[in-house]
Coordinates of C-alpha atoms (C1' of nucleotides) in Angstrom, one line a residue:
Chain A
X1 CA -57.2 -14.2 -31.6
X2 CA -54.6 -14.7 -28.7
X3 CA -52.3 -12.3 -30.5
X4 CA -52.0 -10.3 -33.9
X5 CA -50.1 -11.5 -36.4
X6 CA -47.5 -9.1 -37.0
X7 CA -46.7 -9.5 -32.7
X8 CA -46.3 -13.4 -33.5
X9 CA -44.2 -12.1 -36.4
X10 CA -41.5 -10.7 -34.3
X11 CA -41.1 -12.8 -31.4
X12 CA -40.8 -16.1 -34.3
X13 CA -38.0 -13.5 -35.8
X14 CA -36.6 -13.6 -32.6
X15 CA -36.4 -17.0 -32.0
X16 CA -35.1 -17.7 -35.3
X17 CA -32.3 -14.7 -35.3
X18 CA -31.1 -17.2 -32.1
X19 CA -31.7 -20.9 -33.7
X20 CA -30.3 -19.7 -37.2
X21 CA -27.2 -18.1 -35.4
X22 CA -26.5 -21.3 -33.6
X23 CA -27.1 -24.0 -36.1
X24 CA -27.0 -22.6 -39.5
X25 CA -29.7 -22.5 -42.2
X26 CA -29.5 -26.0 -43.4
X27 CA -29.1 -27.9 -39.9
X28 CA -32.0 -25.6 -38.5
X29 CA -35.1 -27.1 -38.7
X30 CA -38.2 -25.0 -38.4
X31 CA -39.7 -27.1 -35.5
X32 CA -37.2 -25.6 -33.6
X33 CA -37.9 -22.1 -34.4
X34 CA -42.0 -23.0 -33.8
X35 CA -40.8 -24.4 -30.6
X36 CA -38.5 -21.3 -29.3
X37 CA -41.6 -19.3 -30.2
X38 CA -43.9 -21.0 -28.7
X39 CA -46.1 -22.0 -31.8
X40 CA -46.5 -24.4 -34.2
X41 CA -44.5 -25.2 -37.1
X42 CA -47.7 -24.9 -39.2
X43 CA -48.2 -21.8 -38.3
X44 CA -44.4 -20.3 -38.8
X45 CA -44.9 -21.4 -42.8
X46 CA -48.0 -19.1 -42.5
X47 CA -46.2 -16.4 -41.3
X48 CA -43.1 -16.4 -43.8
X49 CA -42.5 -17.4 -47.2
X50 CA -40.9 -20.6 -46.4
X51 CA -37.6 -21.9 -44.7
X52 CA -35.8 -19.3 -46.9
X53 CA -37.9 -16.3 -46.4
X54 CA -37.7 -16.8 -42.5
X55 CA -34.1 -16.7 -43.1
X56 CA -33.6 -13.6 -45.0
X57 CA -35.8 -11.9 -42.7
X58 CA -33.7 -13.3 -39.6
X59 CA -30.9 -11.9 -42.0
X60 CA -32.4 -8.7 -42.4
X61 CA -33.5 -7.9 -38.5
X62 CA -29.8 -9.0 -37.5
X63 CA -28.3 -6.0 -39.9
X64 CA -31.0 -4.0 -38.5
X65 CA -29.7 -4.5 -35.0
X66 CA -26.5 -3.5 -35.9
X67 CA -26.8 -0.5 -37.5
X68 CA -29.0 1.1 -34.7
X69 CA -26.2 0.0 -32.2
X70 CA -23.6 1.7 -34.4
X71 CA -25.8 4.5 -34.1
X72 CA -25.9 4.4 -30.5
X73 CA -22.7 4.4 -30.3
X74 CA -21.8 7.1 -32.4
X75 CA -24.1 9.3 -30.7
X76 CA -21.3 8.6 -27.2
X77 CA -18.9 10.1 -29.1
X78 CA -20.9 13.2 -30.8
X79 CA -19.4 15.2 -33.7
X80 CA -15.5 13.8 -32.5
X81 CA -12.9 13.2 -35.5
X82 CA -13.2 10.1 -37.4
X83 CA -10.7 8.1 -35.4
X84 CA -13.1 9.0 -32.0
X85 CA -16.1 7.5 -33.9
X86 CA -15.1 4.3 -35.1
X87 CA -14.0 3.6 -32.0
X88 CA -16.8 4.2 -30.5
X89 CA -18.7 2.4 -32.6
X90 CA -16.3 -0.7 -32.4
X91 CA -16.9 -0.5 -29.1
X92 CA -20.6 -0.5 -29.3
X93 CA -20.3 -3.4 -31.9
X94 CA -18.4 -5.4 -29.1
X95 CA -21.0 -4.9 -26.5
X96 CA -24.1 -5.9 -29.1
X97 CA -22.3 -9.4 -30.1
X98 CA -21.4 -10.0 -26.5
X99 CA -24.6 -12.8 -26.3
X100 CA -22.8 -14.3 -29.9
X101 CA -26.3 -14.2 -32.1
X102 CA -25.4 -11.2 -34.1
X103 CA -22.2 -12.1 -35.0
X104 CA -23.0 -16.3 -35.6
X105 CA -26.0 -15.1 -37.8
X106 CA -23.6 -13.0 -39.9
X107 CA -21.3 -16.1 -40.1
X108 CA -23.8 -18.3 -40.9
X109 CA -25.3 -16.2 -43.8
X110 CA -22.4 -15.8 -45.7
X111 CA -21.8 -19.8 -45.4
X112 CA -24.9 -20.2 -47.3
X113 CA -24.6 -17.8 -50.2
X114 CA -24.8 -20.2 -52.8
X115 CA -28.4 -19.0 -52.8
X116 CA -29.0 -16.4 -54.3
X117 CA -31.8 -14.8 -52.4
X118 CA -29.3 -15.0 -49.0
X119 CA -26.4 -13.3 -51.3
X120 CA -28.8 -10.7 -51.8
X121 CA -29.7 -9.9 -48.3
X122 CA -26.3 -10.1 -47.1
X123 CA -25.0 -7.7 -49.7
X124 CA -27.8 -5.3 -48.9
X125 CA -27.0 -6.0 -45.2
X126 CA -23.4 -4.9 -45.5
X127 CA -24.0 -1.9 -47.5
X128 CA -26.6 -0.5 -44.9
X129 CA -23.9 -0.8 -42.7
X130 CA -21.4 -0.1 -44.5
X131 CA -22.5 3.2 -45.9
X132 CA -23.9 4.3 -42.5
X133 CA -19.9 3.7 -41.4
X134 CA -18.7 6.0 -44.0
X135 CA -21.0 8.6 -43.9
X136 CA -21.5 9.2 -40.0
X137 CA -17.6 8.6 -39.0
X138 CA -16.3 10.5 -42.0
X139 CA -13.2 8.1 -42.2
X140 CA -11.6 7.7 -45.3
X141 CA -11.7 4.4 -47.4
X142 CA -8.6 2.7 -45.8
X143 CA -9.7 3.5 -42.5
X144 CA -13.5 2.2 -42.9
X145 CA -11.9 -0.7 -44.6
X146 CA -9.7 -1.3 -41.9
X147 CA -12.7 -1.4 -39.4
X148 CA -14.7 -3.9 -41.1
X149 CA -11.6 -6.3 -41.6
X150 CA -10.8 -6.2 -37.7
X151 CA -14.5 -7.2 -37.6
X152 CA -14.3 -9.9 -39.8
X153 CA -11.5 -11.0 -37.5
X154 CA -13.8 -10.7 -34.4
X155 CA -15.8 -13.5 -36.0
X156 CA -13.1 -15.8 -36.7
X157 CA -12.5 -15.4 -32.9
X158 CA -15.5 -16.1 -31.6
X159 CA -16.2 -19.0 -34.3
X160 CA -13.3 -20.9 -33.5
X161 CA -13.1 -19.9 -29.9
X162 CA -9.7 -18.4 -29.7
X163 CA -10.2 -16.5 -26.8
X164 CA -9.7 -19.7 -24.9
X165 CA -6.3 -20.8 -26.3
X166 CA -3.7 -19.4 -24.2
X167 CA -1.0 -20.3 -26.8
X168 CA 1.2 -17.4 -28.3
X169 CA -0.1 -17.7 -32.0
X170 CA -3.7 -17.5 -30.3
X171 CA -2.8 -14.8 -28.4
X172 CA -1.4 -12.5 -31.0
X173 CA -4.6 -12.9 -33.2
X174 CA -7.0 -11.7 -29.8
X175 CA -4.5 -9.2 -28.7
X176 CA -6.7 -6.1 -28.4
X177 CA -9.9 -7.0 -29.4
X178 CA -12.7 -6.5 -26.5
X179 CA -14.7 -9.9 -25.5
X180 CA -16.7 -9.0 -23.0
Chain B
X1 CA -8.5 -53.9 -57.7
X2 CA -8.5 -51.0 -60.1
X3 CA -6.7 -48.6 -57.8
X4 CA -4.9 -48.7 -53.9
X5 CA -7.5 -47.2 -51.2
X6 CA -4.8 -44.5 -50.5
X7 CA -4.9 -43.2 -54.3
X8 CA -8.8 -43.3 -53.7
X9 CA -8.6 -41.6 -50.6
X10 CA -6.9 -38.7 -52.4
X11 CA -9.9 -38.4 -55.6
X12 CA -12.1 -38.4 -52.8
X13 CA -10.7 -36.0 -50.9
X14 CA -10.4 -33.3 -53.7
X15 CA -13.7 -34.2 -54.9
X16 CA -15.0 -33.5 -51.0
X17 CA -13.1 -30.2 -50.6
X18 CA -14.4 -28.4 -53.9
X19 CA -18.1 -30.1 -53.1
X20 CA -18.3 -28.8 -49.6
X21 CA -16.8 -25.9 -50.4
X22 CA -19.3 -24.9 -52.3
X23 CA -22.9 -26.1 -50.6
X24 CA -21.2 -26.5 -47.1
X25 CA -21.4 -29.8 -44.5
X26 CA -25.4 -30.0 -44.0
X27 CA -26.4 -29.1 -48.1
X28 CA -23.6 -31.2 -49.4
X29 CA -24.8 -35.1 -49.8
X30 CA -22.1 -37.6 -49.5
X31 CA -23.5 -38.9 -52.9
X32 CA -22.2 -35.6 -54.7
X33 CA -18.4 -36.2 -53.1
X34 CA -19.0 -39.7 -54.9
X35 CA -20.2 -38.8 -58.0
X36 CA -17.5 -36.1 -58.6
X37 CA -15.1 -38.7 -57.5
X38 CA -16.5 -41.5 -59.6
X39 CA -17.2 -44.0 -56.9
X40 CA -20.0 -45.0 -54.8
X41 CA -21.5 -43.8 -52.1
X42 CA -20.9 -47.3 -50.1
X43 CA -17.6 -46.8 -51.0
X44 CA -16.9 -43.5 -49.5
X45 CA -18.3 -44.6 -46.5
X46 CA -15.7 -47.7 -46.4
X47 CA -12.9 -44.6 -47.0
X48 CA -14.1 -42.4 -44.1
X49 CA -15.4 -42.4 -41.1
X50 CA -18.9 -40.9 -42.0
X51 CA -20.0 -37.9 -43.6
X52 CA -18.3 -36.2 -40.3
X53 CA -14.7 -37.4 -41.2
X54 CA -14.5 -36.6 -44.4
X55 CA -15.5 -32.9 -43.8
X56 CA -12.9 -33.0 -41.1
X57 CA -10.5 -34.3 -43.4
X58 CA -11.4 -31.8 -46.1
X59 CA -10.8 -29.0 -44.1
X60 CA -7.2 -30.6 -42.4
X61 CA -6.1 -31.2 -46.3
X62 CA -7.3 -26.8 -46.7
X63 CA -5.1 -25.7 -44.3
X64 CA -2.4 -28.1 -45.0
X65 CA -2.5 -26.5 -49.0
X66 CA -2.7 -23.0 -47.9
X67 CA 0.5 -23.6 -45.5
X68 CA 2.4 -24.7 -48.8
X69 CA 1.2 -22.1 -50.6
X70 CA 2.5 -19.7 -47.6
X71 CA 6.0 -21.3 -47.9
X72 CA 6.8 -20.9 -51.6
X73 CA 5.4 -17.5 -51.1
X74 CA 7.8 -16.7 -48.6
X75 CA 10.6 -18.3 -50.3
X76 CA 10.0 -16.0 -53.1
X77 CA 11.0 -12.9 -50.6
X78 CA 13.9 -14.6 -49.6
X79 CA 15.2 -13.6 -46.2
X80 CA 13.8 -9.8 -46.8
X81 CA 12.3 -7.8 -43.3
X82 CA 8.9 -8.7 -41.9
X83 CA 7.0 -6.6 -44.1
X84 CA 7.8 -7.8 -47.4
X85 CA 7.6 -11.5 -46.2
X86 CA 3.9 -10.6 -45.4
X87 CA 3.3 -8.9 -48.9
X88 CA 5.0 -12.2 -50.5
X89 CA 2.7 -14.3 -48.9
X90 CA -0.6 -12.3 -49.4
X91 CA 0.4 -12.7 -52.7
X92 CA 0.5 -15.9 -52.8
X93 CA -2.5 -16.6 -50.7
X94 CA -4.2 -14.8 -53.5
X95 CA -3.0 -16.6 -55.8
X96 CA -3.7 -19.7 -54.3
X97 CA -7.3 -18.7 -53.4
X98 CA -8.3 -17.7 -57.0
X99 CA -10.4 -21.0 -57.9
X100 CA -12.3 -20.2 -54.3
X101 CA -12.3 -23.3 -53.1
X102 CA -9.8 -23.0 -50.3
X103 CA -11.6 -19.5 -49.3
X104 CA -15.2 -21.1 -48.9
X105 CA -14.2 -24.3 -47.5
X106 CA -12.6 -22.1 -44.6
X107 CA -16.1 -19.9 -44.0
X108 CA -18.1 -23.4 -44.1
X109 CA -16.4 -24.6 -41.9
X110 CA -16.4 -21.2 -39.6
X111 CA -20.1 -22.2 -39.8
X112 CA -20.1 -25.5 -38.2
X113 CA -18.6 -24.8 -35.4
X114 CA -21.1 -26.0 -33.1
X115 CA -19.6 -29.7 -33.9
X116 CA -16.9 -29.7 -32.0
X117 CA -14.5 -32.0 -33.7
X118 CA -15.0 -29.2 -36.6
X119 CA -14.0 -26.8 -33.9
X120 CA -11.1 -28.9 -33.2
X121 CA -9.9 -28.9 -36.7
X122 CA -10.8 -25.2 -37.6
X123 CA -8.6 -24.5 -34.3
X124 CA -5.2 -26.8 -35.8
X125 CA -5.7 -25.0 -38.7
X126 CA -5.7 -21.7 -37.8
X127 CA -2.8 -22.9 -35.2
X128 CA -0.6 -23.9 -38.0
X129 CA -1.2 -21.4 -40.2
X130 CA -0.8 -18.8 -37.8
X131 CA 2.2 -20.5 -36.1
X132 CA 3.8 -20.6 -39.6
X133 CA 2.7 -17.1 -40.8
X134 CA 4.7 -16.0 -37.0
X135 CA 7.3 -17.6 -37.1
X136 CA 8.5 -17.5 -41.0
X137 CA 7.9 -13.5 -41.3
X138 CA 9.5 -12.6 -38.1
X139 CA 6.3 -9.9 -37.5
X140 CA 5.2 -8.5 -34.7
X141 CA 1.5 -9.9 -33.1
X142 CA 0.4 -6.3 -34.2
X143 CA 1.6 -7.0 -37.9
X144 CA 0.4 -10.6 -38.2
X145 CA -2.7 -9.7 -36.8
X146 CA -3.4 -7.1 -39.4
X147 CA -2.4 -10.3 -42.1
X148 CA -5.2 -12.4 -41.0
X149 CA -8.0 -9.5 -40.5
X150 CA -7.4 -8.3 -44.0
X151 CA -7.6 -12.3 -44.7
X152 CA -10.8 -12.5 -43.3
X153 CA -12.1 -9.6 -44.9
X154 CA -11.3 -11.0 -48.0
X155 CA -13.7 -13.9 -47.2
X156 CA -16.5 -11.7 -46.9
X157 CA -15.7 -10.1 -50.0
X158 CA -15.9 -13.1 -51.9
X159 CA -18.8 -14.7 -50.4
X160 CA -20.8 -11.4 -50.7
X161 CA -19.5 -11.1 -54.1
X162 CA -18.4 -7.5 -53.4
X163 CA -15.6 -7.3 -56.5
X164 CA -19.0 -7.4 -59.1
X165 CA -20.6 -4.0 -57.1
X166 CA -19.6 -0.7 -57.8
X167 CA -20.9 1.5 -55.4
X168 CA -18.3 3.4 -53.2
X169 CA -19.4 1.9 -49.8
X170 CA -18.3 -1.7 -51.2
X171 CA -15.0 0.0 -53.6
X172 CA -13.7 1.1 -50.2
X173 CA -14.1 -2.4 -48.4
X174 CA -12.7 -3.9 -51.8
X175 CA -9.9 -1.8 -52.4
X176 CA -6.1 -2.9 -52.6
X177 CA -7.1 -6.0 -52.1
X178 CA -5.8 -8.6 -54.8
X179 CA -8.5 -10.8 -56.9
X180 CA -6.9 -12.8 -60.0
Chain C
dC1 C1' -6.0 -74.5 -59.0
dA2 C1' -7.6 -73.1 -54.4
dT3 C1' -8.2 -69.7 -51.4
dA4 C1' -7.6 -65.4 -49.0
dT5 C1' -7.6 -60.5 -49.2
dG6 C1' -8.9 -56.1 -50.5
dA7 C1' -11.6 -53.1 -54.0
dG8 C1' -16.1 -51.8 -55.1
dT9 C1' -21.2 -51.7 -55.3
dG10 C1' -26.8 -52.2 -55.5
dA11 C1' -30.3 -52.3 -53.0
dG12 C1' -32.2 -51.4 -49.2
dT13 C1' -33.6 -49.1 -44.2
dG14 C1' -35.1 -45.8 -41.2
dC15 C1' -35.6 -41.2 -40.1
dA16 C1' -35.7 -36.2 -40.2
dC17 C1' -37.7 -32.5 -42.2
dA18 C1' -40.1 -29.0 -45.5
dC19 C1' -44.4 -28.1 -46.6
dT20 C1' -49.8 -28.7 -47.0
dC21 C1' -54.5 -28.8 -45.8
dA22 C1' -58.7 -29.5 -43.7
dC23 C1' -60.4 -27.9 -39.8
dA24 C1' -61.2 -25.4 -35.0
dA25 C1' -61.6 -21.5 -32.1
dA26 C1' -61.6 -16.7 -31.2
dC27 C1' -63.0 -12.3 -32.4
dA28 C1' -65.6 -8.3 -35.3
dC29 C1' -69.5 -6.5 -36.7
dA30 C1' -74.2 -6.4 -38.8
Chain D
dT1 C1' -77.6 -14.2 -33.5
dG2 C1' -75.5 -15.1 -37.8
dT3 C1' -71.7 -14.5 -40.8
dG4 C1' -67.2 -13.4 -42.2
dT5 C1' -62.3 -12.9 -41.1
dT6 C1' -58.1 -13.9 -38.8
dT7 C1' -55.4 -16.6 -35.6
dG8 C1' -53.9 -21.1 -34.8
dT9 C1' -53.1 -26.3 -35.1
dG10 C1' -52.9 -31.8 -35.8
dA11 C1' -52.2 -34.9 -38.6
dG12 C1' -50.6 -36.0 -42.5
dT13 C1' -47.4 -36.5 -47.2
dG14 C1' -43.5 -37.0 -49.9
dT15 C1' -38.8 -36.8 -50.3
dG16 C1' -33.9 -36.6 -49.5
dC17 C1' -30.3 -38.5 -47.3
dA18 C1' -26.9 -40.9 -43.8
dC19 C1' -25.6 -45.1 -43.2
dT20 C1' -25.6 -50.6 -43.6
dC21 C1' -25.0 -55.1 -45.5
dA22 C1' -24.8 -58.8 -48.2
dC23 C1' -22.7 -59.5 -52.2
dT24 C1' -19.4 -59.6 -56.6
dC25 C1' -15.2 -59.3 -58.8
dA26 C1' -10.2 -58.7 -59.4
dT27 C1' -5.8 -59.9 -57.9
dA28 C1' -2.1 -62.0 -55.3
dT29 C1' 0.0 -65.9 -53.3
dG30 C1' 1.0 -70.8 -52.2

DNA sequence: CATATGAGTGAGTGCACACTCACAAACACA
DNA sequence: TGTGTTTGTGAGTGTGCACTCACTCATATG
């Protein structure tokens, strides 16, 4: 017994929170997530419920992240107004995507809920997020909805790379939005 | 000759948008695209170059029906201010979006980024939607901005299916937002 | 009628990949 | 030391799919 299982459990997670973000579910084979983690593929089907389950749980860690970095940085701005807080917290979302893996999972989980089990975990990942939004800011509906649009728009940047067009249309889509 | 290649090229193409649209680039065989179309699979082959190019094309023919759909939307405000120009074509774009094809062929292809010739086209796109959204409304970067982040929130929406749950966290991301 | 041109396909080829299973080695404990 | 349990793997197996190619048939034209 080099390790325990549920260790080998969480680095494979890791490595497959990276390969799935890069590649997608379907173009993602689990040799590469074996190989990122350093085992064998045998052993990765051992450890999760197929292909699909590694996937949700990928899914599932990634929302995970998020809301404890929301958290984080909520706590910066303590018991502020609403405004105070989402800022803060988009700020702490910025900072947590800034190595892309968050954010490409996210992407890559809603390309791919045609099955069902994905749909479930990303609806369940949003409203863990979503709810922890509303209740610890305090904003009203527009204004939570207003967050989660801008970071809808954050993905479409990163995707299609707009932060390196330099062309006005570009530019207005980007203005504002922290890429660090 | 039952029919000109062009005229083919077109079945095909409609057939490739709705297919990909729904199951994506990787989960989407070329043999679907030909059996919706009512050809063979040799035959698609012959119209496009690979599985590649016609998923490029797919997505060039998306954004080249959502700009139309942007135009008689606009026309329909007239020469009116900024604002209701936007509101026109939001409209529209709902409209237009209602059989979810055009929505999902846009977030599939937000997922395949990593080839960069789907890059490339996801960039154009967005270039000539954007350009044309800018340019036609007369808004401000602040005010188109805001158009395509509530755009892209409307993705998530649909893919997550957020219109079917009633809980408050996902009324308040849903709210306002036009679903025919 | 002869022949060239383009539409259209059936039958393959080769490969990548999800998933299995029999088996080995390390450890726990009596 | 013997026995059971858990970690870990090599070597398959079957299948799905991108892409090819030799070929047929319809039409147009001289």
């Amino acid at each position: 017994m080099r390790s325990t299982a549920e260790a080998r459990r969480a680095v494979v997670l890791n490595a497959a929170v990276s390969a799935f973000a890069r590649t997608g579910f379907h173009a993602t084979p689990v040799t590469a997530v074996a190989a990122a983690a350093g085992i064998s593929e045998a052993y990765v089907f051992r450890l999760f419920a197929g292909k699909l389950g590694l996937f949700v749980a990928a899914a599932e860690a990634c929302f995970e992240r998020i809301v404890a970095a929301l958290e984080v940085g909520a706590e910066r701005a303590g018991d502020a107004g609403p405004d105070e807080i989402l800022d803060a917290m988009g700020r702490a979302y910025a900072e947590l995507i800034a190595d892309r893996d968050l954010l490409l999972l996210q992407v890559q989980a809603q390309a791919v809920t045609d099955v069902p089990e994905i749909a479930a975990a990303v609806r369940a990942g949003y409203k863990r997020v979503a709810t922890f939004v509303q209740n610890r800011s305090g904003a009203g509906d527009a204004q939570v909805q207003q967050f989660f649009a801008y970071g809808q728009l954050c993905h479409l940047i990163v995707t299609a790379g707009l932060e390196q067009v330099p062309e006005p249309w570009a530019r207005a889509l980007t203005a504002g939005i922290d890429h660090p």
